[in-house]
Each structure stands twice: as structure tokens, then as C-alpha cells.
Amino acid sequence: MYGPGGTINESLKDRNQVQLKDKARNLKLFFLKAGIEVPYYLKYVTGDLKTRAPGQAERQEARERERLQNEDQRAHFDGLQGIMALASATQTPVDSDCSATSPFGTDEALEGEGEGAEDQQPLLS
């Protein structure tokens, strides 16, 4: 296809097997270093970032660990929010009869009975 007398192109006709293998490895490393998905036809080519560019591989792994940790923290926070929402939704509603009683515990305070009842304003419920 690309070699001598190739049907598509003869651009690789002057290369031997070792040079072609090196070109494939360099292409794969280019994709790995750039953070681009490696094409399917380069998946089985030898070479990876750990052996060819260990510093860059460590940085990429650190970024991936940080991303996963952030996702875990976000999921934990979202889970807590969901639990709090469920807890607040399942609380028992306040009795409707409570609105007629005074905050002091007796209905007499609403009616104004007791000491100084003449000077007090009636409580609104």
C-alpha cells in the first residue's frame, strides 16, 4: 500500500521493518504525550509513557488520581445532600391544632387573663 509499487502511495518505500516499527512507536508516543486517544491500529504497538517518558507519565497519573478523588468527593457531597433532603422530607408535619395555643402552654394567656392583662396586647396566631 505505501511501500515500493504501493497502490496508495510510495512514501514509505525506502524504510525497512525496524524503521517502520520505530515510526509506529513514535506515533503512539505522540498520541500518549498529547493526551489524545490512541487509534485502534496503534494499540498493540510496543512502547508506553512509563518507559519512554516517566516524568510525563507520573504527572498524567497524578492528574488522573486528583480527578478521581474530586469525583469521589463530589459524589460523597451529593450523597449527603440527598440524605439531608430525604431526612427533611420525612419529618412529621406540625399539628394544625398547635396554632391556637399560646407559646406559654396555656390558652389563658391568649385571652389576656392574669396579672397586667389590661396593658398587654392580644397575641396573634
Short mmCIF file of the N, C-alpha and C atoms (twelve columns), coordinates in Angstrom:
data_MODEL
# 
_entry.id   MODEL 
# 
loop_
_atom_site.group_PDB 
_atom_site.id 
_atom_site.type_symbol 
_atom_site.label_atom_id 
_atom_site.label_alt_id 
_atom_site.label_comp_id 
_atom_site.label_asym_id 
_atom_site.label_seq_id 
_atom_site.Cartn_x 
_atom_site.Cartn_y 
_atom_site.Cartn_z 
_atom_site.pdbx_PDB_model_num 
ATOM 1   N N  . MET A 1   0.829   -1.186 0.000  1 
ATOM 2   C CA . MET A 1   0.000   0.000  0.000  1 
ATOM 3   C C  . MET A 1   0.877   1.256  0.000  1 
ATOM 4   N N  . TYR A 2   1.834   1.331  0.914  1 
ATOM 5   C CA . TYR A 2   2.688   2.511  0.995  1 
ATOM 6   C C  . TYR A 2   4.137   2.214  0.629  1 
ATOM 7   N N  . GLY A 3   4.477   0.983  0.370  1 
ATOM 8   C CA . GLY A 3   5.847   0.593  0.060  1 
ATOM 9   C C  . GLY A 3   6.161   0.747  -1.423 1 
ATOM 10  N N  . PRO A 4   7.252   0.105  -1.867 1 
ATOM 11  C CA . PRO A 4   7.612   0.187  -3.289 1 
ATOM 12  C C  . PRO A 4   6.497   -0.383 -4.164 1 
ATOM 13  N N  . GLY A 5   6.079   0.385  -5.164 1 
ATOM 14  C CA . GLY A 5   4.979   -0.037 -6.041 1 
ATOM 15  C C  . GLY A 5   3.649   -0.034 -5.319 1 
ATOM 16  N N  . GLY A 6   3.521   0.773  -4.244 1 
ATOM 17  C CA . GLY A 6   2.302   0.818  -3.443 1 
ATOM 18  C C  . GLY A 6   1.115   1.370  -4.204 1 
ATOM 19  N N  . THR A 7   -0.055  0.873  -3.886 1 
ATOM 20  C CA . THR A 7   -1.264  1.301  -4.578 1 
ATOM 21  C C  . THR A 7   -1.747  2.663  -4.095 1 
ATOM 22  N N  . ILE A 8   -1.468  3.022  -2.839 1 
ATOM 23  C CA . ILE A 8   -1.910  4.312  -2.301 1 
ATOM 24  C C  . ILE A 8   -0.815  5.359  -2.459 1 
ATOM 25  N N  . ASN A 9   0.389   5.018  -2.012 1 
ATOM 26  C CA . ASN A 9   1.485   5.983  -2.016 1 
ATOM 27  C C  . ASN A 9   2.802   5.226  -1.836 1 
ATOM 28  N N  . GLU A 10  3.876   5.800  -2.254 1 
ATOM 29  C CA . GLU A 10  5.181   5.170  -2.072 1 
ATOM 30  C C  . GLU A 10  6.024   5.913  -1.046 1 
ATOM 31  N N  . SER A 11  5.376   6.641  -0.138 1 
ATOM 32  C CA . SER A 11  6.104   7.478  0.818  1 
ATOM 33  C C  . SER A 11  6.981   6.675  1.776  1 
ATOM 34  N N  . LEU A 12  6.662   5.434  2.024  1 
ATOM 35  C CA . LEU A 12  7.437   4.607  2.959  1 
ATOM 36  C C  . LEU A 12  8.299   3.562  2.249  1 
ATOM 37  N N  . LYS A 13  8.520   3.706  0.973  1 
ATOM 38  C CA . LYS A 13  9.220   2.665  0.209  1 
ATOM 39  C C  . LYS A 13  10.686  2.509  0.582  1 
ATOM 40  N N  . ASP A 14  11.303  3.561  1.107  1 
ATOM 41  C CA . ASP A 14  12.729  3.488  1.434  1 
ATOM 42  C C  . ASP A 14  12.992  3.078  2.885  1 
ATOM 43  N N  . ARG A 15  11.975  2.626  3.602  1 
ATOM 44  C CA . ARG A 15  12.155  2.256  5.010  1 
ATOM 45  C C  . ARG A 15  12.136  0.744  5.175  1 
ATOM 46  N N  . ASN A 16  12.975  0.259  6.107  1 
ATOM 47  C CA . ASN A 16  12.973  -1.179 6.400  1 
ATOM 48  C C  . ASN A 16  12.025  -1.459 7.579  1 
ATOM 49  N N  . GLN A 17  11.940  -2.708 7.996  1 
ATOM 50  C CA . GLN A 17  10.999  -3.114 9.045  1 
ATOM 51  C C  . GLN A 17  11.274  -2.410 10.380 1 
ATOM 52  N N  . VAL A 18  12.523  -2.268 10.758 1 
ATOM 53  C CA . VAL A 18  12.874  -1.628 12.028 1 
ATOM 54  C C  . VAL A 18  12.467  -0.155 12.005 1 
ATOM 55  N N  . GLN A 19  12.714  0.507  10.901 1 
ATOM 56  C CA . GLN A 19  12.335  1.915  10.791 1 
ATOM 57  C C  . GLN A 19  10.814  2.088  10.840 1 
ATOM 58  N N  . LEU A 20  10.091  1.190  10.222 1 
ATOM 59  C CA . LEU A 20  8.623   1.262  10.257 1 
ATOM 60  C C  . LEU A 20  8.106   1.031  11.681 1 
ATOM 61  N N  . LYS A 21  8.744   0.071  12.377 1 
ATOM 62  C CA . LYS A 21  8.354   -0.191 13.770 1 
ATOM 63  C C  . LYS A 21  8.617   1.052  14.632 1 
ATOM 64  N N  . ASP A 22  9.775   1.693  14.422 1 
ATOM 65  C CA . ASP A 22  10.107  2.911  15.176 1 
ATOM 66  C C  . ASP A 22  9.118   4.035  14.879 1 
ATOM 67  N N  . LYS A 23  8.733   4.152  13.620 1 
ATOM 68  C CA . LYS A 23  7.766   5.184  13.253 1 
ATOM 69  C C  . LYS A 23  6.427   4.933  13.956 1 
ATOM 70  N N  . ALA A 24  5.995   3.684  13.981 1 
ATOM 71  C CA . ALA A 24  4.735   3.344  14.652 1 
ATOM 72  C C  . ALA A 24  4.821   3.647  16.153 1 
ATOM 73  N N  . ARG A 25  5.962   3.309  16.776 1 
ATOM 74  C CA . ARG A 25  6.138   3.580  18.198 1 
ATOM 75  C C  . ARG A 25  6.134   5.078  18.467 1 
ATOM 76  N N  . ASN A 26  6.812   5.843  17.616 1 
ATOM 77  C CA . ASN A 26  6.847   7.300  17.787 1 
ATOM 78  C C  . ASN A 26  5.460   7.914  17.627 1 
ATOM 79  N N  . LEU A 27  4.685   7.382  16.688 1 
ATOM 80  C CA . LEU A 27  3.310   7.869  16.529 1 
ATOM 81  C C  . LEU A 27  2.484   7.592  17.782 1 
ATOM 82  N N  . LYS A 28  2.628   6.384  18.311 1 
ATOM 83  C CA . LYS A 28  1.871   6.033  19.523 1 
ATOM 84  C C  . LYS A 28  2.278   6.942  20.686 1 
ATOM 85  N N  . LEU A 29  3.574   7.177  20.846 1 
ATOM 86  C CA . LEU A 29  4.032   8.058  21.922 1 
ATOM 87  C C  . LEU A 29  3.534   9.487  21.732 1 
ATOM 88  N N  . PHE A 30  3.453   9.932  20.489 1 
ATOM 89  C CA . PHE A 30  2.911   11.260 20.222 1 
ATOM 90  C C  . PHE A 30  1.485   11.366 20.754 1 
ATOM 91  N N  . PHE A 31  0.666   10.363 20.453 1 
ATOM 92  C CA . PHE A 31  -0.716  10.376 20.926 1 
ATOM 93  C C  . PHE A 31  -0.778  10.328 22.451 1 
ATOM 94  N N  . LEU A 32  0.055   9.483  23.047 1 
ATOM 95  C CA . LEU A 32  0.046   9.366  24.510 1 
ATOM 96  C C  . LEU A 32  0.474   10.664 25.188 1 
ATOM 97  N N  . LYS A 33  1.528   11.289 24.682 1 
ATOM 98  C CA . LYS A 33  2.025   12.531 25.289 1 
ATOM 99  C C  . LYS A 33  1.040   13.673 25.133 1 
ATOM 100 N N  . ALA A 34  0.334   13.683 24.008 1 
ATOM 101 C CA . ALA A 34  -0.624  14.756 23.751 1 
ATOM 102 C C  . ALA A 34  -1.936  14.534 24.502 1 
ATOM 103 N N  . GLY A 35  -2.105  13.346 25.069 1 
ATOM 104 C CA . GLY A 35  -3.343  13.060 25.793 1 
ATOM 105 C C  . GLY A 35  -4.498  12.749 24.863 1 
ATOM 106 N N  . ILE A 36  -4.177  12.385 23.627 1 
ATOM 107 C CA . ILE A 36  -5.190  12.039 22.629 1 
ATOM 108 C C  . ILE A 36  -5.374  10.527 22.646 1 
ATOM 109 N N  . GLU A 37  -6.589  10.079 22.387 1 
ATOM 110 C CA . GLU A 37  -6.841  8.638  22.369 1 
ATOM 111 C C  . GLU A 37  -6.015  7.991  21.261 1 
ATOM 112 N N  . VAL A 38  -5.370  6.889  21.604 1 
ATOM 113 C CA . VAL A 38  -4.524  6.173  20.653 1 
ATOM 114 C C  . VAL A 38  -5.423  5.440  19.658 1 
ATOM 115 N N  . PRO A 39  -5.183  5.600  18.362 1 
ATOM 116 C CA . PRO A 39  -6.004  4.887  17.365 1 
ATOM 117 C C  . PRO A 39  -5.908  3.379  17.535 1 
ATOM 118 N N  . TYR A 40  -6.932  2.702  17.105 1 
ATOM 119 C CA . TYR A 40  -7.003  1.249  17.302 1 
ATOM 120 C C  . TYR A 40  -5.834  0.522  16.663 1 
ATOM 121 N N  . TYR A 41  -5.333  1.017  15.540 1 
ATOM 122 C CA . TYR A 41  -4.253  0.320  14.840 1 
ATOM 123 C C  . TYR A 41  -2.896  0.497  15.524 1 
ATOM 124 N N  . LEU A 42  -2.810  1.348  16.551 1 
ATOM 125 C CA . LEU A 42  -1.559  1.502  17.300 1 
ATOM 126 C C  . LEU A 42  -1.648  0.918  18.712 1 
ATOM 127 N N  . LYS A 43  -2.760  0.318  19.054 1 
ATOM 128 C CA . LYS A 43  -2.963  -0.212 20.410 1 
ATOM 129 C C  . LYS A 43  -1.916  -1.269 20.772 1 
ATOM 130 N N  . TYR A 44  -1.544  -2.106 19.810 1 
ATOM 131 C CA . TYR A 44  -0.639  -3.225 20.104 1 
ATOM 132 C C  . TYR A 44  0.819   -2.915 19.784 1 
ATOM 133 N N  . VAL A 45  1.116   -1.670 19.443 1 
ATOM 134 C CA . VAL A 45  2.496   -1.259 19.195 1 
ATOM 135 C C  . VAL A 45  3.194   -1.138 20.540 1 
ATOM 136 N N  . THR A 46  4.430   -1.597 20.620 1 
ATOM 137 C CA . THR A 46  5.161   -1.523 21.888 1 
ATOM 138 C C  . THR A 46  5.479   -0.076 22.223 1 
ATOM 139 N N  . GLY A 47  5.671   0.161  23.511 1 
ATOM 140 C CA . GLY A 47  6.028   1.499  23.969 1 
ATOM 141 C C  . GLY A 47  4.887   2.137  24.740 1 
ATOM 142 N N  . ASP A 48  5.234   2.722  25.849 1 
ATOM 143 C CA . ASP A 48  4.261   3.467  26.641 1 
ATOM 144 C C  . ASP A 48  4.983   4.604  27.359 1 
ATOM 145 N N  . LEU A 49  4.210   5.452  28.011 1 
ATOM 146 C CA . LEU A 49  4.805   6.621  28.658 1 
ATOM 147 C C  . LEU A 49  5.693   6.256  29.839 1 
ATOM 148 N N  . LYS A 50  5.386   5.172  30.523 1 
ATOM 149 C CA . LYS A 50  6.165   4.810  31.714 1 
ATOM 150 C C  . LYS A 50  7.616   4.505  31.375 1 
ATOM 151 N N  . THR A 51  7.856   3.903  30.218 1 
ATOM 152 C CA . THR A 51  9.227   3.561  29.861 1 
ATOM 153 C C  . THR A 51  9.903   4.639  29.022 1 
ATOM 154 N N  . ARG A 52  9.122   5.383  28.231 1 
ATOM 155 C CA . ARG A 52  9.709   6.363  27.314 1 
ATOM 156 C C  . ARG A 52  9.725   7.777  27.869 1 
ATOM 157 N N  . ALA A 53  8.746   8.120  28.712 1 
ATOM 158 C CA . ALA A 53  8.682   9.465  29.301 1 
ATOM 159 C C  . ALA A 53  8.135   9.331  30.720 1 
ATOM 160 N N  . PRO A 54  8.957   8.832  31.654 1 
ATOM 161 C CA . PRO A 54  8.452   8.543  33.003 1 
ATOM 162 C C  . PRO A 54  7.947   9.787  33.745 1 
ATOM 163 N N  . GLY A 55  8.598   10.928 33.561 1 
ATOM 164 C CA . GLY A 55  8.145   12.151 34.244 1 
ATOM 165 C C  . GLY A 55  6.754   12.557 33.807 1 
ATOM 166 N N  . GLN A 56  6.529   12.472 32.520 1 
ATOM 167 C CA . GLN A 56  5.216   12.830 31.995 1 
ATOM 168 C C  . GLN A 56  4.169   11.807 32.424 1 
ATOM 169 N N  . ALA A 57  4.550   10.549 32.485 1 
ATOM 170 C CA . ALA A 57  3.623   9.508  32.932 1 
ATOM 171 C C  . ALA A 57  3.204   9.752  34.381 1 
ATOM 172 N N  . GLU A 58  4.159   10.146 35.229 1 
ATOM 173 C CA . GLU A 58  3.831   10.435 36.631 1 
ATOM 174 C C  . GLU A 58  2.873   11.611 36.748 1 
ATOM 175 N N  . ARG A 59  3.117   12.653 35.967 1 
ATOM 176 C CA . ARG A 59  2.216   13.819 36.001 1 
ATOM 177 C C  . ARG A 59  0.815   13.440 35.539 1 
ATOM 178 N N  . GLN A 60  0.749   12.637 34.489 1 
ATOM 179 C CA . GLN A 60  -0.554  12.220 33.973 1 
ATOM 180 C C  . GLN A 60  -1.283  11.348 35.000 1 
ATOM 181 N N  . GLU A 61  -0.571  10.459 35.656 1 
ATOM 182 C CA . GLU A 61  -1.185  9.620  36.687 1 
ATOM 183 C C  . GLU A 61  -1.638  10.459 37.876 1 
ATOM 184 N N  . ALA A 62  -0.853  11.471 38.246 1 
ATOM 185 C CA . ALA A 62  -1.238  12.349 39.356 1 
ATOM 186 C C  . ALA A 62  -2.511  13.115 39.008 1 
ATOM 187 N N  . ARG A 63  -2.605  13.596 37.774 1 
ATOM 188 C CA . ARG A 63  -3.823  14.294 37.340 1 
ATOM 189 C C  . ARG A 63  -5.026  13.367 37.384 1 
ATOM 190 N N  . GLU A 64  -4.832  12.131 36.964 1 
ATOM 191 C CA . GLU A 64  -5.922  11.161 36.969 1 
ATOM 192 C C  . GLU A 64  -6.356  10.840 38.399 1 
ATOM 193 N N  . ARG A 65  -5.381  10.672 39.318 1 
ATOM 194 C CA . ARG A 65  -5.728  10.429 40.727 1 
ATOM 195 C C  . ARG A 65  -6.503  11.607 41.304 1 
ATOM 196 N N  . GLU A 66  -6.070  12.821 41.004 1 
ATOM 197 C CA . GLU A 66  -6.754  14.015 41.512 1 
ATOM 198 C C  . GLU A 66  -8.175  14.100 40.962 1 
ATOM 199 N N  . ARG A 67  -8.327  13.776 39.684 1 
ATOM 200 C CA . ARG A 67  -9.661  13.818 39.074 1 
ATOM 201 C C  . ARG A 67  -10.581 12.800 39.749 1 
ATOM 202 N N  . LEU A 68  -10.077 11.593 39.981 1 
ATOM 203 C CA . LEU A 68  -10.880 10.568 40.641 1 
ATOM 204 C C  . LEU A 68  -11.225 10.957 42.072 1 
ATOM 205 N N  . GLN A 69  -10.259 11.564 42.775 1 
ATOM 206 C CA . GLN A 69  -10.515 11.997 44.145 1 
ATOM 207 C C  . GLN A 69  -11.587 13.092 44.166 1 
ATOM 208 N N  . ASN A 70  -11.518 14.024 43.225 1 
ATOM 209 C CA . ASN A 70  -12.533 15.076 43.153 1 
ATOM 210 C C  . ASN A 70  -13.905 14.494 42.841 1 
ATOM 211 N N  . GLU A 71  -13.950 13.495 41.959 1 
ATOM 212 C CA . GLU A 71  -15.225 12.846 41.663 1 
ATOM 213 C C  . GLU A 71  -15.782 12.148 42.896 1 
ATOM 214 N N  . ASP A 72  -14.914 11.486 43.656 1 
ATOM 215 C CA . ASP A 72  -15.357 10.814 44.872 1 
ATOM 216 C C  . ASP A 72  -15.900 11.815 45.883 1 
ATOM 217 N N  . GLN A 73  -15.197 12.935 46.046 1 
ATOM 218 C CA . GLN A 73  -15.652 13.956 46.988 1 
ATOM 219 C C  . GLN A 73  -16.991 14.543 46.541 1 
ATOM 220 N N  . ARG A 74  -17.131 14.782 45.252 1 
ATOM 221 C CA . ARG A 74  -18.378 15.337 44.731 1 
ATOM 222 C C  . ARG A 74  -19.523 14.350 44.931 1 
ATOM 223 N N  . ALA A 75  -19.263 13.063 44.680 1 
ATOM 224 C CA . ALA A 75  -20.286 12.043 44.867 1 
ATOM 225 C C  . ALA A 75  -20.671 11.947 46.341 1 
ATOM 226 N N  . HIS A 76  -19.682 12.042 47.228 1 
ATOM 227 C CA . HIS A 76  -19.952 11.999 48.668 1 
ATOM 228 C C  . HIS A 76  -20.829 13.186 49.070 1 
ATOM 229 N N  . PHE A 77  -20.475 14.374 48.580 1 
ATOM 230 C CA . PHE A 77  -21.241 15.578 48.903 1 
ATOM 231 C C  . PHE A 77  -22.664 15.478 48.368 1 
ATOM 232 N N  . ASP A 78  -22.812 15.005 47.112 1 
ATOM 233 C CA . ASP A 78  -24.145 14.848 46.526 1 
ATOM 234 C C  . ASP A 78  -24.955 13.830 47.309 1 
ATOM 235 N N  . GLY A 79  -24.296 12.767 47.770 1 
ATOM 236 C CA . GLY A 79  -24.990 11.766 48.572 1 
ATOM 237 C C  . GLY A 79  -25.478 12.339 49.889 1 
ATOM 238 N N  . LEU A 80  -24.632 13.162 50.528 1 
ATOM 239 C CA . LEU A 80  -25.049 13.798 51.776 1 
ATOM 240 C C  . LEU A 80  -26.212 14.743 51.543 1 
ATOM 241 N N  . GLN A 81  -26.179 15.490 50.448 1 
ATOM 242 C CA . GLN A 81  -27.296 16.383 50.143 1 
ATOM 243 C C  . GLN A 81  -28.578 15.594 49.935 1 
ATOM 244 N N  . GLY A 82  -28.481 14.451 49.264 1 
ATOM 245 C CA . GLY A 82  -29.654 13.617 49.041 1 
ATOM 246 C C  . GLY A 82  -30.208 13.072 50.347 1 
ATOM 247 N N  . ILE A 83  -29.316 12.653 51.238 1 
ATOM 248 C CA . ILE A 83  -29.752 12.137 52.536 1 
ATOM 249 C C  . ILE A 83  -30.431 13.238 53.342 1 
ATOM 250 N N  . MET A 84  -29.846 14.442 53.317 1 
ATOM 251 C CA . MET A 84  -30.447 15.560 54.058 1 
ATOM 252 C C  . MET A 84  -31.804 15.929 53.471 1 
ATOM 253 N N  . ALA A 85  -31.941 15.880 52.157 1 
ATOM 254 C CA . ALA A 85  -33.227 16.185 51.528 1 
ATOM 255 C C  . ALA A 85  -34.268 15.147 51.925 1 
ATOM 256 N N  . LEU A 86  -33.868 13.870 51.941 1 
ATOM 257 C CA . LEU A 86  -34.797 12.826 52.361 1 
ATOM 258 C C  . LEU A 86  -35.178 12.980 53.827 1 
ATOM 259 N N  . ALA A 87  -34.199 13.316 54.652 1 
ATOM 260 C CA . ALA A 87  -34.476 13.470 56.080 1 
ATOM 261 C C  . ALA A 87  -35.440 14.624 56.323 1 
ATOM 262 N N  . SER A 88  -35.264 15.725 55.610 1 
ATOM 263 C CA . SER A 88  -36.161 16.862 55.820 1 
ATOM 264 C C  . SER A 88  -37.541 16.583 55.241 1 
ATOM 265 N N  . ALA A 89  -37.635 15.761 54.221 1 
ATOM 266 C CA . ALA A 89  -38.929 15.450 53.616 1 
ATOM 267 C C  . ALA A 89  -39.720 14.471 54.468 1 
ATOM 268 N N  . THR A 90  -39.061 13.661 55.272 1 
ATOM 269 C CA . THR A 90  -39.764 12.654 56.057 1 
ATOM 270 C C  . THR A 90  -40.054 13.098 57.478 1 
ATOM 271 N N  . GLN A 91  -39.730 14.334 57.833 1 
ATOM 272 C CA . GLN A 91  -40.048 14.815 59.180 1 
ATOM 273 C C  . GLN A 91  -41.558 14.911 59.316 1 
ATOM 274 N N  . THR A 92  -42.064 14.648 60.560 1 
ATOM 275 C CA . THR A 92  -43.504 14.685 60.778 1 
ATOM 276 C C  . THR A 92  -43.998 16.116 60.718 1 
ATOM 277 N N  . PRO A 93  -45.128 16.353 60.059 1 
ATOM 278 C CA . PRO A 93  -45.652 17.719 59.961 1 
ATOM 279 C C  . PRO A 93  -46.131 18.222 61.316 1 
ATOM 280 N N  . VAL A 94  -46.150 19.527 61.488 1 
ATOM 281 C CA . VAL A 94  -46.575 20.148 62.731 1 
ATOM 282 C C  . VAL A 94  -48.086 20.011 62.847 1 
ATOM 283 N N  . ASP A 95  -48.571 19.739 64.078 1 
ATOM 284 C CA . ASP A 95  -50.003 19.595 64.339 1 
ATOM 285 C C  . ASP A 95  -50.713 20.893 64.008 1 
ATOM 286 N N  . SER A 96  -51.841 20.837 63.315 1 
ATOM 287 C CA . SER A 96  -52.572 22.055 62.966 1 
ATOM 288 C C  . SER A 96  -53.243 22.663 64.189 1 
ATOM 289 N N  . ASP A 97  -53.487 21.873 65.252 1 
ATOM 290 C CA . ASP A 97  -54.106 22.386 66.474 1 
ATOM 291 C C  . ASP A 97  -53.147 23.254 67.277 1 
ATOM 292 N N  . CYS A 98  -51.867 23.196 67.018 1 
ATOM 293 C CA . CYS A 98  -50.872 23.929 67.782 1 
ATOM 294 C C  . CYS A 98  -50.985 25.427 67.557 1 
ATOM 295 N N  . SER A 99  -51.551 25.862 66.476 1 
ATOM 296 C CA . SER A 99  -51.607 27.291 66.176 1 
ATOM 297 C C  . SER A 99  -52.545 28.037 67.117 1 
ATOM 298 N N  . ALA A 100 -53.505 27.355 67.736 1 
ATOM 299 C CA . ALA A 100 -54.445 28.020 68.626 1 
ATOM 300 C C  . ALA A 100 -53.916 28.138 70.049 1 
ATOM 301 N N  . THR A 101 -52.855 27.467 70.371 1 
ATOM 302 C CA . THR A 101 -52.339 27.516 71.737 1 
ATOM 303 C C  . THR A 101 -51.280 28.587 71.847 1 
ATOM 304 N N  . SER A 102 -51.075 29.047 73.030 1 
ATOM 305 C CA . SER A 102 -50.100 30.103 73.265 1 
ATOM 306 C C  . SER A 102 -48.713 29.503 73.380 1 
ATOM 307 N N  . PRO A 103 -47.686 30.294 73.141 1 
ATOM 308 C CA . PRO A 103 -46.337 29.781 73.312 1 
ATOM 309 C C  . PRO A 103 -46.006 29.494 74.765 1 
ATOM 310 N N  . PHE A 104 -46.864 29.942 75.680 1 
ATOM 311 C CA . PHE A 104 -46.640 29.716 77.103 1 
ATOM 312 C C  . PHE A 104 -47.263 28.420 77.575 1 
ATOM 313 N N  . GLY A 105 -47.983 27.733 76.698 1 
ATOM 314 C CA . GLY A 105 -48.520 26.439 77.045 1 
ATOM 315 C C  . GLY A 105 -49.968 26.463 77.489 1 
ATOM 316 N N  . THR A 106 -50.581 27.611 77.704 1 
ATOM 317 C CA . THR A 106 -51.980 27.653 78.123 1 
ATOM 318 C C  . THR A 106 -52.754 28.579 77.208 1 
ATOM 319 N N  . ASP A 107 -54.028 28.313 77.091 1 
ATOM 320 C CA . ASP A 107 -54.883 29.165 76.276 1 
ATOM 321 C C  . ASP A 107 -55.263 30.440 77.024 1 
ATOM 322 N N  . GLU A 108 -55.068 30.462 78.337 1 
ATOM 323 C CA . GLU A 108 -55.438 31.623 79.136 1 
ATOM 324 C C  . GLU A 108 -54.603 32.844 78.765 1 
ATOM 325 N N  . ALA A 109 -53.362 32.652 78.392 1 
ATOM 326 C CA . ALA A 109 -52.510 33.779 78.046 1 
ATOM 327 C C  . ALA A 109 -53.021 34.470 76.794 1 
ATOM 328 N N  . LEU A 110 -53.669 33.726 75.900 1 
ATOM 329 C CA . LEU A 110 -54.231 34.331 74.700 1 
ATOM 330 C C  . LEU A 110 -55.428 35.214 75.034 1 
ATOM 331 N N  . GLU A 111 -56.189 34.803 76.024 1 
ATOM 332 C CA . GLU A 111 -57.394 35.536 76.383 1 
ATOM 333 C C  . GLU A 111 -57.081 36.774 77.209 1 
ATOM 334 N N  . GLY A 112 -55.868 36.947 77.654 1 
ATOM 335 C CA . GLY A 112 -55.487 38.132 78.407 1 
ATOM 336 C C  . GLY A 112 -55.765 38.040 79.883 1 
ATOM 337 N N  . GLU A 113 -55.962 36.861 80.408 1 
ATOM 338 C CA . GLU A 113 -56.194 36.734 81.829 1 
ATOM 339 C C  . GLU A 113 -54.876 36.679 82.563 1 
ATOM 340 N N  . GLY A 114 -54.825 37.124 83.792 1 
ATOM 341 C CA . GLY A 114 -53.628 37.092 84.601 1 
ATOM 342 C C  . GLY A 114 -53.218 38.511 84.953 1 
ATOM 343 N N  . GLU A 115 -52.066 38.677 85.573 1 
ATOM 344 C CA . GLU A 115 -51.601 39.977 86.013 1 
ATOM 345 C C  . GLU A 115 -51.273 40.875 84.842 1 
ATOM 346 N N  . GLY A 116 -51.700 42.087 84.893 1 
ATOM 347 C CA . GLY A 116 -51.390 43.077 83.880 1 
ATOM 348 C C  . GLY A 116 -52.008 42.788 82.539 1 
ATOM 349 N N  . ALA A 117 -53.114 42.107 82.513 1 
ATOM 350 C CA . ALA A 117 -53.738 41.721 81.270 1 
ATOM 351 C C  . ALA A 117 -54.291 42.939 80.533 1 
ATOM 352 N N  . GLU A 118 -54.612 43.995 81.257 1 
ATOM 353 C CA . GLU A 118 -55.189 45.182 80.608 1 
ATOM 354 C C  . GLU A 118 -54.151 45.890 79.738 1 
ATOM 355 N N  . ASP A 119 -52.859 45.867 80.157 1 
ATOM 356 C CA . ASP A 119 -51.806 46.569 79.436 1 
ATOM 357 C C  . ASP A 119 -51.241 45.753 78.266 1 
ATOM 358 N N  . GLN A 120 -51.527 44.472 78.233 1 
ATOM 359 C CA . GLN A 120 -50.940 43.609 77.201 1 
ATOM 360 C C  . GLN A 120 -51.785 43.644 75.936 1 
ATOM 361 N N  . GLN A 121 -51.081 43.577 74.817 1 
ATOM 362 C CA . GLN A 121 -51.738 43.441 73.520 1 
ATOM 363 C C  . GLN A 121 -52.103 41.966 73.318 1 
ATOM 364 N N  . PRO A 122 -53.200 41.654 72.671 1 
ATOM 365 C CA . PRO A 122 -53.514 40.237 72.429 1 
ATOM 366 C C  . PRO A 122 -52.514 39.643 71.430 1 
ATOM 367 N N  . LEU A 123 -52.153 38.403 71.679 1 
ATOM 368 C CA . LEU A 123 -51.199 37.699 70.795 1 
ATOM 369 C C  . LEU A 123 -51.930 37.237 69.553 1 
ATOM 370 N N  . LEU A 124 -51.320 37.413 68.424 1 
ATOM 371 C CA . LEU A 124 -51.900 36.941 67.179 1 
ATOM 372 C C  . LEU A 124 -51.303 35.602 66.824 1 
ATOM 373 N N  . SER A 125 -52.112 34.744 66.294 1 
ATOM 374 C CA . SER A 125 -51.584 33.425 65.927 1 
ATOM 375 C C  . SER A 125 -51.444 33.305 64.443 1 
# 
